[in-house]
């Protein structure tokens, strides 16, 4: 598999650090000068741009949180005059008020390069057909990968979300070889294919880049099996850019972070202290090439682990392991911390069940309750009606032994859990409503 920008993707750590330091100094200066809010925060801590000479000085800068974005909504952290901003996007608002991001022409170009790296790492070339089922709109997904595919010169099919049967027909008839969407939607497409009598041999997908929500290795295997293509992970967030902040190569063991554009740190989510590379913590990004919206030390709330080692693909860019979820997605059930993705892992490892599930948390008589609705496969349903209860108990036993919490499992008929065209809604936490 090739590279999009080999000299940047494979540079030595010394070259990388030199480049990062230069870009960091320049960005901090510019932000200090142009963004009053950041300047005030730095002044409060007694930090000046001159104090930030290398990436090792980053810890001196204030951390930014989603609250800072809300306080400055919509444009308070932009670092260029509005007439240089040629595009606005906004987060999908999964967790609260939406966040607005701005891009200059140059920012869009860099975004395209980052996504082109991801696609090239997956083997895409200009001869390929790029089927984009991420939404086009304020959500960054569709446009981001579109810009990348355009740079490569792929034949783009900008389908956007919706009408899944039509999506299947297009994949088949137009000859889509690459696809981008959320992993949960990829499975929905697979399911729809099955209903339509379309098999993986009828389509020509080589690989899919799936992201925008957490997913597990088990889910990856399901997708690869059902769509007959490689399933690669791509990560990003509106605040930092959108998809393409990091991307998986075909080694499938973590996503390379585009470190020449984003410096990554991991911090202890409780104390904010920087952790040594390799320890699990909250990922914090600093943009060092963005004009319009260059956030410094932005707390993602995504919990991840960094791995810096030479990858078999030849890239030297640090890798982040699949984020398990956001710190604010983490459920605390009777004092036990659980991520929905851990539950997914247990469910899918058992076989028999489909990767469609919903987790319902409530509080009854001051005690947290955990209910998991999970679909079983169609064959199973007709087969084992008599032993559903046994199956439910078995799954509950597995959840208990793996995660240390008791749960009530409800096996439900295929297709009773709502499908999503974008990010799946996995958790309903009713405790928040009381
Ligand atoms: P919102 O915050 O409204 O969901 P975004 O589209 O900006 O809007 O979502 C970005 C978030 O999506 C990330 O912070 C992360 O939690 C999640 N995400 C994106 N890509 C991945 C991925 N490949 N794996 C796990 N989580 C991801
Ligand atoms: Zn690699």
Coordinates of C-alpha atoms and ligand atoms in Angstrom, one line a residue:
X1 CA 0.0 0.0 0.0
X2 CA 1.3 3.4 -0.8
X3 CA 1.6 6.7 0.9
X4 CA 0.0 10.0 0.1
X5 CA 2.9 12.2 1.5
X6 CA 5.7 9.7 2.2
X7 CA 8.2 12.3 3.4
X8 CA 5.8 13.5 6.1
X9 CA 4.2 10.1 7.0
X10 CA 7.6 8.4 7.4
X11 CA 9.9 11.0 8.8
X12 CA 12.3 10.4 11.6
X13 CA 11.2 11.4 15.1
X14 CA 13.9 14.1 15.2
X15 CA 12.5 15.6 12.0
X16 CA 9.0 15.4 13.3
X17 CA 9.8 17.1 16.6
X18 CA 11.7 19.9 14.8
X19 CA 8.7 20.5 12.5
X20 CA 6.2 20.3 15.4
X21 CA 8.2 22.7 17.5
X22 CA 8.5 25.3 14.7
X23 CA 4.8 25.0 13.9
X24 CA 3.8 25.1 17.6
X25 CA 5.7 28.3 18.3
X26 CA 4.2 30.0 15.3
X27 CA 0.6 28.8 16.2
X28 CA 0.9 29.9 19.9
X29 CA 2.1 33.3 18.9
X30 CA -0.7 33.7 16.4
X31 CA -3.4 32.5 18.8
X32 CA -2.2 34.7 21.5
X33 CA -2.3 37.7 19.2
X34 CA -5.6 37.0 17.5
X35 CA -7.8 35.1 20.1
X36 CA -8.6 37.3 23.1
X37 CA -10.2 34.5 25.0
X38 CA -7.0 32.3 24.8
X39 CA -4.8 35.3 25.6
X40 CA -6.8 35.9 28.8
X41 CA -6.5 32.2 29.8
X42 CA -2.8 32.3 29.2
X43 CA -2.4 35.5 31.2
X44 CA -4.3 33.9 34.1
X45 CA -1.7 31.2 34.2
X46 CA 1.2 33.7 33.7
X47 CA 2.2 32.0 30.4
X48 CA 3.5 33.9 27.4
X49 CA 4.1 32.6 23.9
X50 CA 7.8 32.9 24.5
X51 CA 7.5 30.2 27.2
X52 CA 6.5 27.6 24.6
X53 CA 9.6 26.6 22.8
X54 CA 9.1 22.9 22.2
X55 CA 6.3 20.3 22.4
X56 CA 7.7 19.6 25.9
X57 CA 6.5 23.0 27.1
X58 CA 2.9 22.2 26.1
X59 CA 1.9 21.3 29.6
X60 CA 2.3 25.0 30.5
X61 CA -0.6 26.0 28.3
X62 CA -4.2 26.0 29.6
X63 CA -6.3 23.1 28.6
X64 CA -9.5 23.8 26.6
X65 CA -12.7 22.0 27.2
X66 CA -16.1 21.8 25.5
X67 CA -17.2 24.4 28.0
X68 CA -14.7 26.9 26.6
X69 CA -16.3 26.3 23.2
X70 CA -19.7 26.9 24.6
X71 CA -18.6 30.1 26.3
X72 CA -17.2 31.4 23.1
X73 CA -20.0 30.1 20.8
X74 CA -20.0 30.5 17.9
X75 CA -16.8 32.2 16.7
X76 CA -15.0 33.3 19.8
X77 CA -12.0 31.0 19.2
X78 CA -11.5 31.8 15.5
X79 CA -8.0 33.1 14.8
X80 CA -8.7 34.8 11.4
X81 CA -11.1 37.4 10.3
X82 CA -14.5 35.9 9.1
X83 CA -13.9 36.9 5.5
X84 CA -11.1 34.3 5.3
X85 CA -13.4 31.6 6.6
X86 CA -14.8 29.7 3.6
X87 CA -16.7 26.9 5.4
X88 CA -18.4 26.2 8.7
X89 CA -19.2 22.8 10.1
X90 CA -20.7 21.9 13.4
X91 CA -20.5 18.8 15.6
X92 CA -23.4 16.5 15.5
X93 CA -24.3 17.5 19.0
X94 CA -24.2 13.9 20.4
X95 CA -23.4 15.4 23.8
X96 CA -25.0 18.8 24.2
X97 CA -24.9 22.1 22.4
X98 CA -23.2 22.0 19.0
X99 CA -19.7 23.2 18.4
X100 CA -18.9 25.4 15.4
X101 CA -15.7 24.9 13.5
X102 CA -14.4 27.2 10.7
X103 CA -12.0 26.5 7.9
X104 CA -9.9 28.7 5.5
X105 CA -9.1 27.5 2.0
X106 CA -5.8 26.3 3.4
X107 CA -7.5 24.4 6.2
X108 CA -9.7 22.6 3.7
X109 CA -6.6 21.6 1.7
X110 CA -4.9 20.1 4.8
X111 CA -8.1 18.3 5.7
X112 CA -8.1 16.8 2.2
X113 CA -4.5 15.7 2.6
X114 CA -5.2 14.0 5.9
X115 CA -8.1 12.1 4.5
X116 CA -6.1 11.3 1.3
X117 CA -3.5 9.7 3.6
X118 CA -6.2 7.6 5.2
X119 CA -7.6 6.4 1.9
X120 CA -4.2 5.8 0.3
X121 CA -3.2 3.7 3.4
X122 CA -6.3 1.6 2.7
X123 CA -5.0 1.1 -0.9
X124 CA -7.2 3.5 -2.7
X125 CA -6.0 5.0 -6.0
X126 CA -7.5 7.3 -8.6
X127 CA -8.9 4.2 -10.3
X128 CA -11.2 3.5 -7.3
X129 CA -14.8 4.5 -6.7
X130 CA -15.4 6.2 -3.4
X131 CA -18.9 5.7 -2.0
X132 CA -19.5 8.3 0.7
X133 CA -22.4 7.4 3.0
X134 CA -21.4 9.7 5.7
X135 CA -23.8 12.6 5.9
X136 CA -23.0 15.7 3.9
X137 CA -24.0 18.8 5.8
X138 CA -22.8 20.4 9.0
X139 CA -21.5 17.1 10.1
X140 CA -17.9 16.8 9.1
X141 CA -17.9 13.2 7.9
X142 CA -19.1 13.5 4.3
X143 CA -17.1 16.5 3.3
X144 CA -13.9 15.4 5.0
X145 CA -13.5 12.1 3.2
X146 CA -14.9 13.8 0.0
X147 CA -12.0 16.3 0.0
X148 CA -9.5 13.4 0.5
X149 CA -10.9 11.3 -2.3
X150 CA -11.0 14.4 -4.6
X151 CA -7.3 15.0 -4.0
X152 CA -6.5 11.4 -5.0
X153 CA -8.8 11.8 -8.0
X154 CA -11.1 8.9 -7.1
X155 CA -14.5 8.6 -8.7
X156 CA -16.6 10.0 -5.9
X157 CA -20.2 8.8 -5.4
X158 CA -21.5 11.3 -2.8
X159 CA -24.5 9.3 -1.7
X160 CA -24.8 10.8 1.8
X161 CA -27.0 9.0 4.3
X162 CA -30.4 7.5 3.8
X163 CA -32.4 5.1 1.6
X164 CA -30.3 2.0 2.4
X165 CA -31.8 -0.1 -0.5
X166 CA -30.7 2.6 -2.9
X167 CA -27.3 2.6 -1.3
X168 CA -27.0 -1.2 -1.9
X169 CA -28.0 -0.8 -5.6
X170 CA -25.5 1.9 -6.1
X171 CA -22.7 -0.1 -4.5
X172 CA -23.6 -2.9 -6.9
X173 CA -24.4 -1.0 -10.1
X174 CA -21.9 1.9 -9.9
X175 CA -19.1 -0.4 -8.7
X176 CA -18.2 1.2 -5.4
X177 CA -14.8 -0.1 -4.3
X178 CA -14.4 2.0 -1.2
X179 CA -17.0 3.1 1.3
X180 CA -17.1 5.5 4.2
X181 CA -19.8 5.5 6.9
X182 CA -20.3 4.7 10.6
X183 CA -19.5 1.1 11.5
X184 CA -23.1 0.7 12.7
X185 CA -24.4 1.9 9.3
X186 CA -22.1 -0.5 7.5
X187 CA -23.8 -3.4 9.3
X188 CA -27.2 -2.0 8.4
X189 CA -26.1 -1.9 4.8
X190 CA -25.0 -5.6 5.1
X191 CA -28.3 -6.5 6.6
X192 CA -30.2 -4.7 3.9
X193 CA -28.1 -6.5 1.3
X194 CA -29.1 -9.8 2.7
X195 CA -32.8 -8.9 2.6
X196 CA -32.4 -7.9 -1.0
X197 CA -30.7 -11.1 -1.9
X198 CA -27.4 -9.3 -2.7
X199 CA -24.3 -11.2 -1.6
X200 CA -20.8 -9.9 -1.0
X201 CA -19.8 -11.6 -4.2
X202 CA -22.2 -9.3 -6.1
X203 CA -20.4 -6.2 -5.0
X204 CA -16.8 -5.1 -5.4
X205 CA -15.9 -3.4 -2.1
X206 CA -12.2 -3.6 -1.3
X207 CA -12.2 -1.6 1.9
X208 CA -14.3 0.6 4.1
X209 CA -13.1 3.4 6.3
X210 CA -15.4 3.4 9.3
X211 CA -15.5 5.9 12.2
X212 CA -17.3 8.6 14.0
X213 CA -18.2 6.2 16.8
X214 CA -16.5 3.6 18.9
X215 CA -16.5 0.0 17.6
X216 CA -14.9 -3.2 18.6
X217 CA -12.6 -5.8 17.0
X218 CA -15.6 -8.2 17.0
X219 CA -17.7 -5.7 15.1
X220 CA -14.8 -5.3 12.6
X221 CA -14.9 -9.1 12.0
X222 CA -18.6 -9.0 11.4
X223 CA -18.3 -6.1 8.9
X224 CA -15.4 -7.7 7.0
X225 CA -17.2 -11.0 6.8
X226 CA -20.6 -9.5 5.7
X227 CA -19.3 -6.9 3.2
X228 CA -16.3 -8.9 2.1
X229 CA -13.9 -6.0 2.4
X230 CA -11.3 -4.8 4.8
X231 CA -12.7 -2.6 7.6
X232 CA -10.4 0.2 8.7
X233 CA -10.8 2.7 11.4
X234 CA -10.7 6.5 10.9
X235 CA -11.0 9.0 13.8
X236 CA -11.6 12.6 14.1
X237 CA -13.7 15.3 15.7
X238 CA -15.2 18.5 14.6
X239 CA -13.3 20.6 17.1
X240 CA -9.9 19.5 15.7
X241 CA -10.9 19.1 12.0
X242 CA -13.2 16.2 11.3
X243 CA -12.3 12.7 10.1
X244 CA -8.7 12.2 9.3
X245 CA -7.1 13.3 12.5
X246 CA -5.9 9.7 12.6
X247 CA -6.3 6.7 10.4
X248 CA -5.6 3.0 10.3
X249 CA -3.2 1.3 8.0
X250 CA -3.7 -2.3 6.8
X251 CA -1.8 -3.6 9.8
X252 CA -5.1 -2.8 11.7
X253 CA -3.4 -2.2 15.0
X254 CA -4.2 1.4 15.9
X255 CA -4.6 4.6 14.0
X256 CA -1.7 6.8 12.9
X257 CA -2.1 10.3 14.1
X258 CA -1.3 13.0 11.6
X259 CA 1.3 14.4 14.0
X260 CA 2.7 17.0 11.6
X261 CA -0.7 18.7 12.0
X262 CA -1.8 17.7 15.5
X263 CA 0.3 17.2 18.6
X264 CA -1.2 14.6 20.8
X265 CA -0.9 14.2 24.6
X266 CA -2.6 11.9 27.0
X267 CA -3.7 13.3 30.4
X268 CA -5.2 11.9 33.5
X269 CA -8.8 12.9 33.1
X270 CA -9.2 13.7 36.8
X271 CA -6.1 15.7 37.5
X272 CA -5.3 17.0 34.0
X273 CA -1.7 15.9 34.5
X274 CA 0.2 14.7 31.4
X275 CA 0.8 11.0 31.4
X276 CA 3.8 9.2 29.9
X277 CA 3.3 8.1 26.3
X278 CA 1.8 4.6 26.4
X279 CA -0.4 5.1 29.4
X280 CA -4.2 5.1 29.0
X281 CA -5.7 8.5 29.4
X282 CA -7.7 11.3 27.8
X283 CA -6.5 12.4 24.4
X284 CA -5.6 16.0 24.1
X285 CA -4.8 17.6 20.7
X286 CA -3.1 20.8 19.7
X287 CA -3.6 22.0 16.2
X288 CA -0.3 23.3 14.7
X289 CA -1.2 24.1 11.1
X290 CA -4.8 25.3 11.2
X291 CA -5.5 28.9 10.3
X292 CA -9.2 29.5 11.3
X293 CA -9.8 27.3 14.3
X294 CA -6.5 26.3 15.9
X295 CA -7.4 24.8 19.2
X296 CA -4.5 24.5 21.7
X297 CA -4.6 21.5 24.1
X298 CA -8.2 20.6 23.4
X299 CA -9.6 17.9 25.7
X300 CA -11.4 15.3 23.6
X301 CA -12.8 13.3 26.5
X302 CA -11.9 10.3 24.3
X303 CA -10.0 7.7 26.3
X304 CA -7.1 6.2 24.4
X305 CA -3.6 4.8 24.5
X306 CA -0.6 5.9 22.3
X307 CA 1.9 3.5 20.8
X308 CA 5.1 4.9 19.3
X309 CA 6.8 2.2 17.3
X310 CA 7.8 1.6 13.8
X311 CA 4.8 0.2 12.0
X312 CA 5.1 -2.5 9.4
X313 CA 3.5 -0.1 7.0
X314 CA 6.6 2.1 7.3
X315 CA 4.9 5.1 8.8
X316 CA 6.5 6.6 11.9
X317 CA 3.5 8.6 13.0
X318 CA 2.4 7.6 16.5
X319 CA -0.6 5.3 16.7
X320 CA -3.6 5.6 19.0
X321 CA -5.5 2.4 19.9
X322 CA -9.2 2.4 19.1
X323 CA -10.7 4.7 21.6
X324 CA -13.0 2.8 23.9
X325 CA -15.4 5.7 24.2
X326 CA -15.6 9.1 25.7
X327 CA -15.1 9.7 29.3
X328 CA -18.6 11.1 29.3
X329 CA -20.0 7.9 27.7
X330 CA -18.5 5.9 30.5
X331 CA -21.3 4.4 32.6
X332 CA -20.9 4.1 36.3
X333 CA -23.2 1.3 37.3
X334 CA -23.4 0.5 40.9
X335 CA -19.9 1.9 41.2
X336 CA -18.4 -0.1 38.4
X337 CA -17.0 1.8 35.3
X338 CA -18.1 0.3 32.0
X339 CA -17.9 1.5 28.5
X340 CA -20.7 0.4 26.1
X341 CA -17.9 -0.9 23.8
X342 CA -16.9 -3.4 26.5
X343 CA -20.5 -4.7 26.6
X344 CA -20.4 -4.9 22.8
X345 CA -17.3 -7.1 22.9
X346 CA -18.9 -9.5 25.3
X347 CA -22.1 -9.8 23.3
X348 CA -20.4 -10.3 20.0
X349 CA -17.9 -12.8 21.3
X350 CA -20.7 -15.1 22.2
X351 CA -21.7 -15.7 18.6
X352 CA -25.5 -16.1 18.3
X353 CA -26.3 -12.5 18.8
X354 CA -26.4 -9.7 16.3
X355 CA -24.3 -6.5 16.7
X356 CA -27.5 -4.6 17.4
X357 CA -28.0 -3.8 21.0
X358 CA -29.2 -1.1 23.3
X359 CA -28.2 -0.6 26.9
X360 CA -30.7 0.8 29.3
X361 CA -29.6 2.1 32.6
X362 CA -32.0 3.2 35.3
X363 CA -32.3 3.7 39.0
X364 CA -34.9 1.7 41.0
X365 CA -35.1 2.0 44.7
X366 CA -31.8 3.8 44.8
X367 CA -30.0 1.0 43.0
X368 CA -28.7 1.2 39.4
X369 CA -30.2 -1.3 37.0
X370 CA -28.7 -2.4 33.8
X371 CA -30.8 -3.9 31.0
X372 CA -29.4 -5.0 27.7
X373 CA -31.6 -5.6 24.7
X374 CA -29.9 -7.6 22.1
X375 CA -31.0 -9.1 18.9
X376 CA -30.5 -12.7 18.1
X377 CA -30.0 -13.9 14.6
X378 CA -33.1 -14.9 12.6
X379 CA -32.2 -18.6 12.5
X380 CA -31.6 -18.6 16.2
X381 CA -35.0 -17.1 16.9
X382 CA -37.0 -19.8 15.2
X383 CA -34.7 -22.4 16.6
X384 CA -34.5 -21.9 20.2
X385 CA -37.6 -20.1 21.4
X386 CA -37.8 -22.6 24.2
X387 CA -34.3 -21.9 25.5
X388 CA -34.3 -18.1 25.2
X389 CA -34.2 -17.8 28.9
X390 CA -31.2 -20.1 29.1
X391 CA -29.5 -18.0 26.5
X392 CA -30.3 -14.8 28.4
X393 CA -28.8 -16.2 31.6
X394 CA -25.7 -17.4 29.8
X395 CA -25.1 -13.9 28.4
X396 CA -25.7 -12.3 31.7
X397 CA -23.2 -14.7 33.3
X398 CA -20.7 -13.7 30.7
X399 CA -21.3 -10.0 31.3
X400 CA -20.9 -10.6 35.0
X401 CA -17.7 -12.6 34.8
X402 CA -16.1 -10.2 32.3
X403 CA -17.2 -6.8 33.5
X404 CA -18.1 -7.5 37.1
X405 CA -21.7 -6.2 36.8
X406 CA -25.0 -8.0 36.8
X407 CA -27.3 -7.2 33.9
X408 CA -30.7 -8.3 32.8
X409 CA -30.5 -9.5 29.2
X410 CA -33.5 -9.4 26.9
X411 CA -33.1 -11.3 23.6
X412 CA -35.3 -9.5 21.1
X413 CA -36.4 -10.4 17.6
X414 CA -34.3 -9.4 14.7
X415 CA -34.8 -5.8 13.6
X416 CA -36.5 -4.5 16.6
X417 CA -33.7 -2.3 17.7
X418 CA -33.8 1.0 15.8
X419 CA -31.1 1.3 13.1
X420 CA -29.2 4.5 12.7
X421 CA -27.8 6.1 9.5
X422 CA -25.2 7.9 11.5
X423 CA -24.0 7.4 15.0
X424 CA -25.8 4.6 16.7
X425 CA -27.6 5.3 20.0
X426 CA -26.4 2.6 22.2
X427 CA -27.2 3.9 25.6
X428 CA -30.4 5.1 27.2
X429 CA -29.6 6.4 30.6
X430 CA -32.9 7.1 32.4
X431 CA -31.2 8.1 35.6
X432 CA -30.6 11.5 34.1
X433 CA -34.3 12.0 33.7
X434 CA -35.2 11.5 37.3
Ligands
LIG1 P1 -20.3 14.9 18.3 O1 -19.4 15.4 19.4 O2 -21.5 15.7 18.3 O3 -20.5 13.4 18.3 P2 -18.3 14.7 16.2 O4 -18.8 14.2 14.9 O5 -17.3 15.8 16.2 O6 -19.6 15.2 17.0 O7 -17.8 13.5 17.0 C1 -16.4 13.3 17.3 C2 -16.3 12.1 18.3 O8 -16.8 10.9 17.7 C3 -15.0 11.9 18.8 O9 -14.6 12.7 19.8 C4 -15.1 10.4 19.3 O10 -15.7 10.4 20.6 C5 -16.0 9.8 18.3 N1 -15.3 9.1 17.3 C6 -14.9 9.6 16.0 N2 -14.2 8.6 15.3 C7 -14.1 7.6 16.1 C8 -13.5 6.3 16.0 N3 -12.9 5.9 14.9 N4 -13.6 5.5 17.1 C9 -14.2 5.8 18.2 N5 -14.8 7.0 18.4 C10 -14.8 7.9 17.4
LIG2 ZN1 1.0 1.5 10.0

